[in-house]
PDB file of C-alpha atoms in Angstrom:
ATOM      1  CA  UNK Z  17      21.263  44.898  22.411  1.00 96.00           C
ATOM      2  CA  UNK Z  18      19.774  42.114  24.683  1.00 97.00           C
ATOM      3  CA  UNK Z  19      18.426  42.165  28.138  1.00 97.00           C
ATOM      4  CA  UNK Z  20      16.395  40.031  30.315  1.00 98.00           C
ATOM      5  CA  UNK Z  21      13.625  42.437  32.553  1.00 97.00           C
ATOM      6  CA  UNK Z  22      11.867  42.052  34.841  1.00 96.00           C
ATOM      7  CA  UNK Z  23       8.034  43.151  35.532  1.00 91.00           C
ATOM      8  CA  UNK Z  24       6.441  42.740  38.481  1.00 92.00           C
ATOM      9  CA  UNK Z  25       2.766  43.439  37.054  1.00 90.00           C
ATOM     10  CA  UNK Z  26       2.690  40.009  35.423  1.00 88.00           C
ATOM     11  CA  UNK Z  27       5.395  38.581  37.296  1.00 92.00           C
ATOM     12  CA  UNK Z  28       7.604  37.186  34.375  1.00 96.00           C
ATOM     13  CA  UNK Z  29      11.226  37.894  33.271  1.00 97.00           C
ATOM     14  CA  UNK Z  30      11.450  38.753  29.278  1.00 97.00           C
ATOM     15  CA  UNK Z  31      13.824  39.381  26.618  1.00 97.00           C
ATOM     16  CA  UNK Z  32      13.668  42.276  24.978  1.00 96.00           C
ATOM     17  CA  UNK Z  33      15.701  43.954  21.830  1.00 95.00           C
ATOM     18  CA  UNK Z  34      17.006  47.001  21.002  1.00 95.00           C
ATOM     19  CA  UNK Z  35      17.482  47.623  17.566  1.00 91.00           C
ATOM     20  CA  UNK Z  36      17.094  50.421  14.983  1.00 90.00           C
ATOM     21  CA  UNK Z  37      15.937  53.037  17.473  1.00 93.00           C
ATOM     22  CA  UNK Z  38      13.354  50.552  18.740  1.00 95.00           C
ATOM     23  CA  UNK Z  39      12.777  47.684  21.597  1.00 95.00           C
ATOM     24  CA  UNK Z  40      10.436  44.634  21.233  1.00 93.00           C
ATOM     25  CA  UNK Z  41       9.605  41.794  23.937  1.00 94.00           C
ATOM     26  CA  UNK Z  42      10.569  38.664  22.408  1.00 95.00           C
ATOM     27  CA  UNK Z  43       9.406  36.343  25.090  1.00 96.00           C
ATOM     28  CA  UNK Z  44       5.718  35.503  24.115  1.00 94.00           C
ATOM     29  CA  UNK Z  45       3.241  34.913  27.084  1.00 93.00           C
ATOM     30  CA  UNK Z  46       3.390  31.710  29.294  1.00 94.00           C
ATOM     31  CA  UNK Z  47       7.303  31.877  29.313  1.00 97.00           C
ATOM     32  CA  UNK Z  48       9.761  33.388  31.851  1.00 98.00           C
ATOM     33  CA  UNK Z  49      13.517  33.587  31.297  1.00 98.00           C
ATOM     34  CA  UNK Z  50      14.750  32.572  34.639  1.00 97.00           C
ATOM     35  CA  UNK Z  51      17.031  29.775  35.941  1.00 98.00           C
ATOM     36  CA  UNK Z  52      16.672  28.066  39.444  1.00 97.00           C
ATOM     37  CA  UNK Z  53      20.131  26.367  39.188  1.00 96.00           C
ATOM     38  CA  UNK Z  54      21.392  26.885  42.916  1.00 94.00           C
ATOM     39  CA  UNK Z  55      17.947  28.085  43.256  1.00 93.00           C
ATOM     40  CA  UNK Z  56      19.559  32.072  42.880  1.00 91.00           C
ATOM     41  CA  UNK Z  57      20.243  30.826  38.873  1.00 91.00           C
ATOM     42  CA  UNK Z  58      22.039  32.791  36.767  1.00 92.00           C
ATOM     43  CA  UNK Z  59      23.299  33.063  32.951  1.00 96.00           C
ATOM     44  CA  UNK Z  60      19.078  31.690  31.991  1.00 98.00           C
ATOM     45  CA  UNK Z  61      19.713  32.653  28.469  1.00 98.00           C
ATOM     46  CA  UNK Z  62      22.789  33.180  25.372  1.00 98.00           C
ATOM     47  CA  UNK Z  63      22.298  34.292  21.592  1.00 97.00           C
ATOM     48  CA  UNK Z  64      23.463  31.289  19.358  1.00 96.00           C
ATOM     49  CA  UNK Z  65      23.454  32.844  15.859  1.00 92.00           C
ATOM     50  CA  UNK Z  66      20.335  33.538  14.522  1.00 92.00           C
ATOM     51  CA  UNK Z  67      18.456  32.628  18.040  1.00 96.00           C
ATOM     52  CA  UNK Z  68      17.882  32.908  21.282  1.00 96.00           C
ATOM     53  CA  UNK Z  69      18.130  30.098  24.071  1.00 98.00           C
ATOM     54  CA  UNK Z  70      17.043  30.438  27.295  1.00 98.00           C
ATOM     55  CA  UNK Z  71      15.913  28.593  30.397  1.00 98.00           C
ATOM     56  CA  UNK Z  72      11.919  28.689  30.975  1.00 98.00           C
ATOM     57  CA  UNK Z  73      11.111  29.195  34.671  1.00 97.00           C
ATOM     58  CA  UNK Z  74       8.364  26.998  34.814  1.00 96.00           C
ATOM     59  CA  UNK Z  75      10.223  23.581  33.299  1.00 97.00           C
ATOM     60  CA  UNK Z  76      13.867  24.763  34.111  1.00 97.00           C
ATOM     61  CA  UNK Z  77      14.019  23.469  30.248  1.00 97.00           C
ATOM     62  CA  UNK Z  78      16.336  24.875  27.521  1.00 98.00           C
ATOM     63  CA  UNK Z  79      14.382  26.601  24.663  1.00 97.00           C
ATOM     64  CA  UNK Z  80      15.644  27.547  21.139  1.00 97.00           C
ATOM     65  CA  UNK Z  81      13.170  30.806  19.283  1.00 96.00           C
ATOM     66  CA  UNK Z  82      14.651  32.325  16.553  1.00 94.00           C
ATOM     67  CA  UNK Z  83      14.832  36.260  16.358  1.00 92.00           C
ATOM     68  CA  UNK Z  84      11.772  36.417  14.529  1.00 86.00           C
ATOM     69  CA  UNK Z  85      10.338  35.964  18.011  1.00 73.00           C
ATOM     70  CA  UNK Z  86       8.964  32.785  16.560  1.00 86.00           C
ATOM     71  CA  UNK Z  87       7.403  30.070  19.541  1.00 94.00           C
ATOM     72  CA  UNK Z  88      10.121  28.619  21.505  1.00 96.00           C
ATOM     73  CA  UNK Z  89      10.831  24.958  20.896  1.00 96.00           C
ATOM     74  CA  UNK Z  90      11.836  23.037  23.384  1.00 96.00           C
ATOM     75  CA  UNK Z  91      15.541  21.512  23.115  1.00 96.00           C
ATOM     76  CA  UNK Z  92      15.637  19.151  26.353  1.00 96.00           C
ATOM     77  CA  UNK Z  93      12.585  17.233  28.610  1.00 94.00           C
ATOM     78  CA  UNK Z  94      13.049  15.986  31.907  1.00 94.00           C
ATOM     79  CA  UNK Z  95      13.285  17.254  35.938  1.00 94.00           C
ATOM     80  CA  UNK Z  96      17.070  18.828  35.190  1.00 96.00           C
ATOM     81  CA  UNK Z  97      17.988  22.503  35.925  1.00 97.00           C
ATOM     82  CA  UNK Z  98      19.889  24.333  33.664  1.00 98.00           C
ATOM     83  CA  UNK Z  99      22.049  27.192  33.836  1.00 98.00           C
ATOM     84  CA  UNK Z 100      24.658  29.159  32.897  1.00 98.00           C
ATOM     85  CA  UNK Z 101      24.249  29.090  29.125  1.00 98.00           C
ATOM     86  CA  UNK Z 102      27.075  29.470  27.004  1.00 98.00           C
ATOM     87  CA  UNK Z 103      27.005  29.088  22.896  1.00 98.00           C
ATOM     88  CA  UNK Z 104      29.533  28.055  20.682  1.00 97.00           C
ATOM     89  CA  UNK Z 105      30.068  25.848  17.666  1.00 94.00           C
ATOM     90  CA  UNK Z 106      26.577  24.432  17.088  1.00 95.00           C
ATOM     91  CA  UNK Z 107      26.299  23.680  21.109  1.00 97.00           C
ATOM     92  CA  UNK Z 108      25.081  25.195  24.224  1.00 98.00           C
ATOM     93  CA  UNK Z 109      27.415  25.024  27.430  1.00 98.00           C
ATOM     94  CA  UNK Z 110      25.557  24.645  30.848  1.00 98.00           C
ATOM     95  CA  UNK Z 111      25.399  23.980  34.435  1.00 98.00           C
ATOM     96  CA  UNK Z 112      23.048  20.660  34.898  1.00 98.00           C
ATOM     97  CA  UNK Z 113      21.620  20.308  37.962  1.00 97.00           C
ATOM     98  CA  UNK Z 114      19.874  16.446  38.981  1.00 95.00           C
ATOM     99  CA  UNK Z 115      18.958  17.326  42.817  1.00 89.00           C
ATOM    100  CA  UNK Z 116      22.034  17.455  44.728  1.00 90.00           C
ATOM    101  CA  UNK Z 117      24.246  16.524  41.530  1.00 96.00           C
ATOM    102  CA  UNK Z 118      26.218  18.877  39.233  1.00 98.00           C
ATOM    103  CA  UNK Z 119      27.377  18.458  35.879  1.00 98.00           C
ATOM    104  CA  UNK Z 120      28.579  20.668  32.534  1.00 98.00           C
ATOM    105  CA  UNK Z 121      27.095  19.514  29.577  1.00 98.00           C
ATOM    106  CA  UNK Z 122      27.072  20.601  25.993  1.00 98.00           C
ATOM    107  CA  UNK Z 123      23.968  20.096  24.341  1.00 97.00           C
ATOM    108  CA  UNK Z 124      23.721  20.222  20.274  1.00 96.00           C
ATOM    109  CA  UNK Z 125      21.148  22.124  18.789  1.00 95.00           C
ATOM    110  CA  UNK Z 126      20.733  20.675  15.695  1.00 91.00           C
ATOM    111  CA  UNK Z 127      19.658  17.385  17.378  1.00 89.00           C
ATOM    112  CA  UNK Z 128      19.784  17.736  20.755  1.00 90.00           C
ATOM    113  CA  UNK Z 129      22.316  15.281  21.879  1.00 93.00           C
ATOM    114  CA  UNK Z 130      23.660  15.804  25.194  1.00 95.00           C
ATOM    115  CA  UNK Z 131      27.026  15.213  25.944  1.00 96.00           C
ATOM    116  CA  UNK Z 132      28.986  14.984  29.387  1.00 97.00           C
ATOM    117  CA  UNK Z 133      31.814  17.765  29.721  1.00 97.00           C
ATOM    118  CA  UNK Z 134      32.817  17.800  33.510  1.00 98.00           C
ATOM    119  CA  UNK Z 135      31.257  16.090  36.692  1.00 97.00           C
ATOM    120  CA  UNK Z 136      32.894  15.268  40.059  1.00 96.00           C
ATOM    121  CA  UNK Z 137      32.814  18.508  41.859  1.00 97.00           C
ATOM    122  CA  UNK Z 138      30.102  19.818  43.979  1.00 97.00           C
ATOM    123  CA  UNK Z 139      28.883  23.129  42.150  1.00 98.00           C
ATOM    124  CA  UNK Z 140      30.269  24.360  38.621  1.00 98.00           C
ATOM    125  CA  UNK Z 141      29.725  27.807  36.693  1.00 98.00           C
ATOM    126  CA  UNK Z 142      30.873  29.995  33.905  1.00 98.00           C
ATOM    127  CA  UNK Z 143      31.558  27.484  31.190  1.00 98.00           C
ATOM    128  CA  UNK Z 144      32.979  28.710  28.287  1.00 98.00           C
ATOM    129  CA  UNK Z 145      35.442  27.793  25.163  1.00 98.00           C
ATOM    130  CA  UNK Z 146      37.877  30.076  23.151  1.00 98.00           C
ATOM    131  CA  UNK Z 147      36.415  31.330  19.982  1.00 96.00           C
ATOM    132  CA  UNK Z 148      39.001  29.236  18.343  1.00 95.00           C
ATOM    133  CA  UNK Z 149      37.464  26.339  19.858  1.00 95.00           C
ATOM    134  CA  UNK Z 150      40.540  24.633  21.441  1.00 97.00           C
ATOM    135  CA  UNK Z 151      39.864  25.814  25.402  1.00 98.00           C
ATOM    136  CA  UNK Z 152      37.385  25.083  27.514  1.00 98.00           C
ATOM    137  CA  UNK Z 153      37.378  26.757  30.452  1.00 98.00           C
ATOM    138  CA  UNK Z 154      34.794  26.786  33.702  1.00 99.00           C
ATOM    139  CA  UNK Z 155      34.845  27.790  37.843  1.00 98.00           C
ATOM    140  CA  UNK Z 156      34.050  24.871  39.965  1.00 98.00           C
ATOM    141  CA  UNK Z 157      34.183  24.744  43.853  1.00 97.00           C
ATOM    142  CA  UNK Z 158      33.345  22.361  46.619  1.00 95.00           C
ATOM    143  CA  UNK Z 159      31.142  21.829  49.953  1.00 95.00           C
ATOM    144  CA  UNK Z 160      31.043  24.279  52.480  1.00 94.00           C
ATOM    145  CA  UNK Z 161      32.722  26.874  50.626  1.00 94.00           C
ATOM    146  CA  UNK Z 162      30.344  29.149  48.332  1.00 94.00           C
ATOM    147  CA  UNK Z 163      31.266  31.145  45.271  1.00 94.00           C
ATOM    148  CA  UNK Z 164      32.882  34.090  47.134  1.00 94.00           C
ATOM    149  CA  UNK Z 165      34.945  32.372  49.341  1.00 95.00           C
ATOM    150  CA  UNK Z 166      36.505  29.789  47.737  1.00 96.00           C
ATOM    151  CA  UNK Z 167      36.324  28.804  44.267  1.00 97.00           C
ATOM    152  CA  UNK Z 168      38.749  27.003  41.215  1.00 97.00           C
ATOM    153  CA  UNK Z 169      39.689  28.184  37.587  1.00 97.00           C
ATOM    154  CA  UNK Z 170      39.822  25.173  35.389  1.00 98.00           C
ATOM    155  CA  UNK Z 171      40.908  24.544  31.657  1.00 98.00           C
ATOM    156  CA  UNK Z 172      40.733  21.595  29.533  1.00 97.00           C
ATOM    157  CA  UNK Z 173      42.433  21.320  25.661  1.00 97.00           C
ATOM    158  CA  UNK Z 174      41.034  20.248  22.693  1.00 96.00           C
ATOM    159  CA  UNK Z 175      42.134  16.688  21.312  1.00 96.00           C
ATOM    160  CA  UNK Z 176      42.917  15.657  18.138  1.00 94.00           C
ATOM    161  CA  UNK Z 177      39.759  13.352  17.893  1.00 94.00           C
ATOM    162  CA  UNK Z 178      37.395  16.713  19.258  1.00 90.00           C
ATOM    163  CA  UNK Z 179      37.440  15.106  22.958  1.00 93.00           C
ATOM    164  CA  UNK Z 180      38.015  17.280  25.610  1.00 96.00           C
ATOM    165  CA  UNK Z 181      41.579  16.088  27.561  1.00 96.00           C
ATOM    166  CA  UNK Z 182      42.152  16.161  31.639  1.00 96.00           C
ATOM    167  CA  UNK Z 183      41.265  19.498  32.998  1.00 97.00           C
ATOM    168  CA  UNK Z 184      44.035  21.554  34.989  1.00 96.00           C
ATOM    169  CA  UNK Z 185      43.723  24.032  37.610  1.00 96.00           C
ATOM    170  CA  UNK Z 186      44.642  27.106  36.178  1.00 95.00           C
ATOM    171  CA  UNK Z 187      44.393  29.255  39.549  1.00 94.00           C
ATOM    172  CA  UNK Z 188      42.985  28.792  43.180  1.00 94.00           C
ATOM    173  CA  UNK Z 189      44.713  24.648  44.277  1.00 91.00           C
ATOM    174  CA  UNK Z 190      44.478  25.007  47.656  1.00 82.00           C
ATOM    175  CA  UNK Z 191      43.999  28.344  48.448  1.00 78.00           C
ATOM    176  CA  UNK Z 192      41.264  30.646  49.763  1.00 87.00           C
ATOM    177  CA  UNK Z 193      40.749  32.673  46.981  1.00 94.00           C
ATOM    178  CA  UNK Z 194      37.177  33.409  44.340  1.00 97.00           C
ATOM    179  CA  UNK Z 195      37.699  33.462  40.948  1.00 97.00           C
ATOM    180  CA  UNK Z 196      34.750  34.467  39.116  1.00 97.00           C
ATOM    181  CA  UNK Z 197      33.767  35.205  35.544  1.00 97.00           C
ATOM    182  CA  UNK Z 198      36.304  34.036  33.259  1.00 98.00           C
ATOM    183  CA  UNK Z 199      36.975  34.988  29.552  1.00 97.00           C
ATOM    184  CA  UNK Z 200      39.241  34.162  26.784  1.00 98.00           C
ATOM    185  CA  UNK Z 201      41.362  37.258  24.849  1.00 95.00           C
ATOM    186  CA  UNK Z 202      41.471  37.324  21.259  1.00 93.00           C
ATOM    187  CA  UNK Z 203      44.499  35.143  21.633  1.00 93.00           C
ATOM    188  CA  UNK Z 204      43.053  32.158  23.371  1.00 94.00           C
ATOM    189  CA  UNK Z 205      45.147  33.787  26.960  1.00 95.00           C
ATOM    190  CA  UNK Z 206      42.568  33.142  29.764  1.00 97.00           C
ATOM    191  CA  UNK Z 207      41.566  36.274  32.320  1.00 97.00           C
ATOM    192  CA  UNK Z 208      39.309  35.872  35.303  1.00 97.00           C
ATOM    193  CA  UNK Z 209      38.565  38.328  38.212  1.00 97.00           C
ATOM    194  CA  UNK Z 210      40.521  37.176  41.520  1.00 96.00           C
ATOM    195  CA  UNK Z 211      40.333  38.847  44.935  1.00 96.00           C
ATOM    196  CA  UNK Z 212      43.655  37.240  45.700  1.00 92.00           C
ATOM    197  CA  UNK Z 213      45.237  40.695  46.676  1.00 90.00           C
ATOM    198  CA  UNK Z 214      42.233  41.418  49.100  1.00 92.00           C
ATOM    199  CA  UNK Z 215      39.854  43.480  46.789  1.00 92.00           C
ATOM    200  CA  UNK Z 216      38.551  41.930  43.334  1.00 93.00           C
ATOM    201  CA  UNK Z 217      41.117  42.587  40.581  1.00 95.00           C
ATOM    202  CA  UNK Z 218      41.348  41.129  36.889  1.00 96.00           C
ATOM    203  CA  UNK Z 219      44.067  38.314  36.573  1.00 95.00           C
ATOM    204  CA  UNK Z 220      45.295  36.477  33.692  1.00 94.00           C
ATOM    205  CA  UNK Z 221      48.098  34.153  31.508  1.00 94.00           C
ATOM    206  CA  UNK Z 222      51.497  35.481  30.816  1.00 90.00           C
ATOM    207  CA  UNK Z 223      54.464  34.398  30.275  1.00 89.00           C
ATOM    208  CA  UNK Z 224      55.316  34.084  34.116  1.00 86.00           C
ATOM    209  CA  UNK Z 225      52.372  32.725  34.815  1.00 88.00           C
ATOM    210  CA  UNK Z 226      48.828  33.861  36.182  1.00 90.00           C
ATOM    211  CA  UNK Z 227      49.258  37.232  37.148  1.00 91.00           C
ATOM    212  CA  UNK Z 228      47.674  40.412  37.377  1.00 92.00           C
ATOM    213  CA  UNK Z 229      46.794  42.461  34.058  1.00 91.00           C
ATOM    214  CA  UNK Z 230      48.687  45.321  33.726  1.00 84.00           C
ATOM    215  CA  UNK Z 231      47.236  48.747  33.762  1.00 79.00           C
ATOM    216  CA  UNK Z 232      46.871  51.041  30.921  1.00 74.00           C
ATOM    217  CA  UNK Z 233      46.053  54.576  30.191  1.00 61.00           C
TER     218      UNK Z 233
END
């Protein structure tokens, strides 16, 4: 078990671990686990195998520290937010922020490489890809709506040469409707929470399209 805290006696946010009966801080001093993306942040750190990555408050940096709670090492430079954080397949997923611009990006950690995954909307969140690595899914949305009014579920496919092809709107063209938090079923079928019936409600892929999950005892 992971968490980031809190503690307001030396003001920093921390990961901790829970494991065999026991916690320990992982964070060492002079780091805080907190991203300023959309100054609120959000998602400032994701396991990626044997390590942690998370965004430092004071850089808005990525950071790679193994579980050994070894020092972080830093795995990008520069005035860039990040946020978001999603691992898979050697790569982090994350919101970019460059002032007023937005971007996904997947950055590799074995060298660092950055590469461009979506741009042209106003604000993004949520990236993440299927764990058999063909979908990649985010939420975007545009100016003056915010993230509860008014947001879009989006999907790209895998290529055959690893590039990602044109993204589709999966669910809210058009319409005033949030879609938040989005995951992929052990099938590669993507879900997201809607409040298109009035009240927050999980929806997802089937056969007849996106539609609400069916209940179960």
């Amino acid at each position: 078990l992971f968490w980031n805290e809190y503690r307001p006696e030396d003001g920093a946010c921390r990961i901790w671990h829970w494991y065999a009966n026991s916690k320990r801080c992982l964070t060492p001093q002079g780091f805080s686990v907190r991203s300023r993306v959309y100054e609120y942040g959000g998602g400032s750190f994701c396991l990626a195998d044997d390590a942690l990555v998370f965004v430092n408050e004071r850089d808005q940096q990525l950071y790679r520290q193994t579980l050994d709670a070894s020092a972080p090492v830093a795995l990008t430079e520069g005035d860039k937010r990040y946020g978001g954080l999603f691992f898979s397949g050697g790569q982090i997923l994350a919101v970019e922020e460059d002032h007023n611009t937005h971007r996904l990006v997947a950055i590799d950690l074995a060298d660092g490489q950055r590469r461009l995954l979506a741009a042209g909307a106003d604000f993004y969140a949520s990236p993440i890809i299927s764990a058999d690595g063909k979908r990649l899914a985010w939420i975007e949305w545009q100016r003056p709506h915010q993230p509860w009014t008014s947001t879009r579920l989006m999907c790209a496919a895998r290529q055959d040469d690893g590039s990602w092809g044109t993204a589709q709107c999966v669910a809210g063209e058009g319409a005033q409707e949030s879609l938040q938090q989005p995951r992929f079923d052990a099938h590669g079928r993507l879900h997201c929470l809607t409040d298109r019936a009035g009240f927050w409600q999980p929806w997802g892929e089937s056969p007849s399209g996106f539609a609400p999950l069916p209940a179960s005892p």
